[in-house]
C-alpha positions as a printed Julia matrix, in Angstrom:
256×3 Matrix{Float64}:
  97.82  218.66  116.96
  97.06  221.07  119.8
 100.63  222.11  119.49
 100.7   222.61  115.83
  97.36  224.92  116.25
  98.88  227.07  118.78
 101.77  226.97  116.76
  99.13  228.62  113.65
  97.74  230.99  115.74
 100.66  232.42  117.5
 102.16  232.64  113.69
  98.53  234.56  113.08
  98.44  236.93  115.91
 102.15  237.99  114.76
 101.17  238.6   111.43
  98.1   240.78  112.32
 100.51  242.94  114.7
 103.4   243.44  111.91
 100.36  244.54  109.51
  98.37  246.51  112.15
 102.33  248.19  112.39
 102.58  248.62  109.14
  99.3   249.82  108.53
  99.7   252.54  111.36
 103.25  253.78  109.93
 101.48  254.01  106.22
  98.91  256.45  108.01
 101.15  258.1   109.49
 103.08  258.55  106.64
  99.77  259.94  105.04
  99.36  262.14  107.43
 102.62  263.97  107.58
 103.21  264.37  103.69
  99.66  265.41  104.06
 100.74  268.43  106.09
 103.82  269.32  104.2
 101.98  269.24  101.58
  99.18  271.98  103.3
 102.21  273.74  104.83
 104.0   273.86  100.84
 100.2   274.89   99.34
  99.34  277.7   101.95
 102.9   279.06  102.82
 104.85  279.3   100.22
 103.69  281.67   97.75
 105.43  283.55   95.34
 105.6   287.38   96.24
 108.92  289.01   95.27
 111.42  287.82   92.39
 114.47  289.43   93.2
 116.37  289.18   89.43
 119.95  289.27   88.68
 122.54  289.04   85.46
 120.35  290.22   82.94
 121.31  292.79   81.18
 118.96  291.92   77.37
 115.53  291.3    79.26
 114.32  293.64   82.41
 113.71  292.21   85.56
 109.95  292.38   84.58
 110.35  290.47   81.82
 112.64  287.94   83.48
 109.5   287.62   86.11
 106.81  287.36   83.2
 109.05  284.23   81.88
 109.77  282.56   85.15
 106.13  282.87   86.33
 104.28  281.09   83.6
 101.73  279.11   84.11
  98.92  278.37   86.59
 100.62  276.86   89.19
 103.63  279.39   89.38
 102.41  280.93   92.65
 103.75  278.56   94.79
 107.28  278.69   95.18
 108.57  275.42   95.87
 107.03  274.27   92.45
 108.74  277.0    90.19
 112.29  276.01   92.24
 111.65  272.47   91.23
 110.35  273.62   88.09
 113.67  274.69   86.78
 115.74  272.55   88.89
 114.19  269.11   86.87
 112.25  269.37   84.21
 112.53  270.94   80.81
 111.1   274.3    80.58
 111.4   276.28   76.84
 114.09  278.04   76.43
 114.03  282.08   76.77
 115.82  283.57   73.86
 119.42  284.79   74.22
 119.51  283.13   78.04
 121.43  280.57   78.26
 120.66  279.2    81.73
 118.11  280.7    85.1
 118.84  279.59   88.24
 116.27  279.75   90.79
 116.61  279.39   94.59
 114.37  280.37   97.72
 115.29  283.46   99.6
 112.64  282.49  102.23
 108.99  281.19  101.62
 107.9   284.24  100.18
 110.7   285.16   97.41
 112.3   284.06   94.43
 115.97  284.62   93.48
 116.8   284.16   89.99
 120.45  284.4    88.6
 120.55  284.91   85.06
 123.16  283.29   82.5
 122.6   285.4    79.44
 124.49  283.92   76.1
 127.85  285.56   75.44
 127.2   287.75   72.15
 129.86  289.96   70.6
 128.84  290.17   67.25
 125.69  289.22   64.49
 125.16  288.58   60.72
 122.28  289.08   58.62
 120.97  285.49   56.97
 118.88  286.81   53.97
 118.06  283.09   53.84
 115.67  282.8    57.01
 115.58  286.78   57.19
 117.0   286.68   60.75
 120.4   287.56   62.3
 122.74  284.91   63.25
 124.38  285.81   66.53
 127.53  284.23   67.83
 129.89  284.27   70.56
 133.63  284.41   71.69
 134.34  280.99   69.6
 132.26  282.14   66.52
 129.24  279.31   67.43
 125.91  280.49   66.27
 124.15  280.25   69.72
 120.97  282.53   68.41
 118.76  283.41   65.37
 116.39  286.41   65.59
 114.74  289.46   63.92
 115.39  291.14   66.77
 119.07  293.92   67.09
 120.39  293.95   70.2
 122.03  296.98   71.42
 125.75  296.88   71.65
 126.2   294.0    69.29
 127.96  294.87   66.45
 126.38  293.61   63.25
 128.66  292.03   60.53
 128.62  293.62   56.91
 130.51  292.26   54.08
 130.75  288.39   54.6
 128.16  286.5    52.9
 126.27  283.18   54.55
 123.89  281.91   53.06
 122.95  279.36   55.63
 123.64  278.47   59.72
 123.45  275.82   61.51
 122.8   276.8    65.1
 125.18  276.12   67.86
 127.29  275.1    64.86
 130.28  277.8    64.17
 130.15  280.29   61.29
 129.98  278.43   58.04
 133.02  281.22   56.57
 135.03  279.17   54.11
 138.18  281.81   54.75
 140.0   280.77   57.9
 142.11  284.12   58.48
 138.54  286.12   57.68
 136.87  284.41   60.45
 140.09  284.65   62.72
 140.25  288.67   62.27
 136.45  288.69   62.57
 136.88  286.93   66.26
 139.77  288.38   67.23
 138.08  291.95   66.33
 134.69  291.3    68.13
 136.67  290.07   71.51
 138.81  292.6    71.58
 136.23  295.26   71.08
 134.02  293.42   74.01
 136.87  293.06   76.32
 137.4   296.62   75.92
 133.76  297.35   76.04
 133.71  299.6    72.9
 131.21  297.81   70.67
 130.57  299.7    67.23
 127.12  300.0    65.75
 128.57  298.16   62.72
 131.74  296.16   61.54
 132.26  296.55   57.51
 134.74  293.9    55.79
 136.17  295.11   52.61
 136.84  292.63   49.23
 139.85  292.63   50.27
 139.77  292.01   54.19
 139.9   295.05   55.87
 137.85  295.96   58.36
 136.39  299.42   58.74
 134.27  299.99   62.4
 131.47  303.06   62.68
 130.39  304.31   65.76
 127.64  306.75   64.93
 129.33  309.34   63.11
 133.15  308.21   63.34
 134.62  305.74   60.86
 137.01  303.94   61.98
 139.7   302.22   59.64
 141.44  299.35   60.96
 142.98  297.48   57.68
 143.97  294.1    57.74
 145.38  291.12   60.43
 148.09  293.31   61.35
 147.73  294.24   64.86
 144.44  294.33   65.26
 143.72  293.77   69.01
 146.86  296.07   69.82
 145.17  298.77   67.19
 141.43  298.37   69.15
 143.5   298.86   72.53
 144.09  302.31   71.79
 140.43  303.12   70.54
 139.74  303.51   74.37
 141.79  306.32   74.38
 140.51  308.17   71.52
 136.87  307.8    70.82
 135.99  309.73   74.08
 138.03  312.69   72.72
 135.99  312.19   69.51
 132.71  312.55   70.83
 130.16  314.6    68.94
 132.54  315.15   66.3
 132.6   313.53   62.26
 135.28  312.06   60.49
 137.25  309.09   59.85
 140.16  308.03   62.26
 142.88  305.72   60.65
 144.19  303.13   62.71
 145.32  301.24   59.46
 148.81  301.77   59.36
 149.34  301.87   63.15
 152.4   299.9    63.82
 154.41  299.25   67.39
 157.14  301.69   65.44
 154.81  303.89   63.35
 152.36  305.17   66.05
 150.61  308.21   64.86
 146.66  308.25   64.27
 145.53  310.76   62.53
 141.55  311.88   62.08
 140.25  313.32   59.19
 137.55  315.04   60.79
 134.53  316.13   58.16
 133.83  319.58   58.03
């Protein structure tokens, strides 16, 4: 008996040292996510936001987005802000990535959507902007500076991040092909007109400029480059219709 009760006790006095242990790592514990958590609260507070990639929204505006709610003076909660949970989208972005520069400053990278061209939907009274693959990725009331917007094709309803609901595959081909080429080569017109009968007419202020059909269309916007510059201030329409590898003159009518 005296066995077994030393037996109990010894069993006892173990137990109270693994939970006086325990008890003193859990305070511990306390304590030290207690600091962090003073250190996080009193140090790291948002005062710079150091913005890059944008190029639709100013770095003020970027800032006004980022910073928007009641807690978004501390830094370490707007990083993990964006970094796991789901915070509404900012038109025509496509992604911001947010990292600490130190303690005291915010760097955000922005991933605006890729845009080369827009259509008016007279059914929600927005524009329908898409990008290089012709995917609606944006519907607004709001023109964007050097997008071109669309003028002839009719559609009467999209389907965002869904791709241009234009039942004539070689249309929509030209229409792509047009809009990249004119990105690539950083010439975007004010407006891109499609004829009944396909052709494709571009106006940059007071210059019309006549493309015509499929026929070598990205080699015929290759040259514009060239030419617009020399153009500049001047009136008139430049055909580019029946430019051909063999037939390469370009003649501009130039309105008097």
């Amino acid at each position: 008996m005296d066995q077994d009760r030393k037996e109990r006790v010894t069993k006892k006095r173990h137990r109270r040292r693994r939970q006086g242990l325990l008890l003193r790592i859990i305070c511990i514990m306390v304590l030290l996510i207690g600091i962090l958590f003073l250190i996080i609260y009193n140090v790291f507070t948002v005062k710079e936001v150091i913005v890059k990639g944008n190029k639709h929204y100013t770095d003020e505006q970027i800032e006004k987005f980022v910073l928007n709610d009641e807690y978004s003076w501390n830094s370490v909660y707007v990083m993990l802000k964006y970094q796991f949970w789901n915070v509404e989208a900012v038109p025509f972005v496509d992604e911001m990535e947010i990292t600490l520069k130190n303690p005291h400053t915010l760097n955000v990278h922005v991933y605006e959507k890729g845009l080369i061209g827009c259509l008016y939907i007279n059914s929600i009274g927005q524009y329908a902007y898409f990008d290089t693959d012709g995917f609606v990725v944006e519907t607004s009331k709001e023109v964007i500076e050097d997008v071109p917007q669309i003028e002839g094709l009719d559609c009467k309803k999209v389907v965002l991040y869904e791709k241009l609901p234009i039942d004539n595959e070689k249309i929509l081909k030209n229409l792509l092909a047009v809009t990249r080429a004119l990105k690539k080569e950083e010439i975007p017109p004010e407006r891109i007109h499609f004829g009944q009968a396909g052709d494709m007419t571009l106006y940059y202020k007071g210059i019309e400029v006549l493309l015509g059909g499929s026929d070598s269309l990205t080699k015929k916007i290759q040259r514009l480059p060239y030419i617009l510059p020399e153009l500049s201030g001047k009136t008139g329409t430049l055909h580019v219709e029946n430019w051909t590898e063999n037939t390469t003159d370009i003649i501009f009518d130039e309105t008097k």
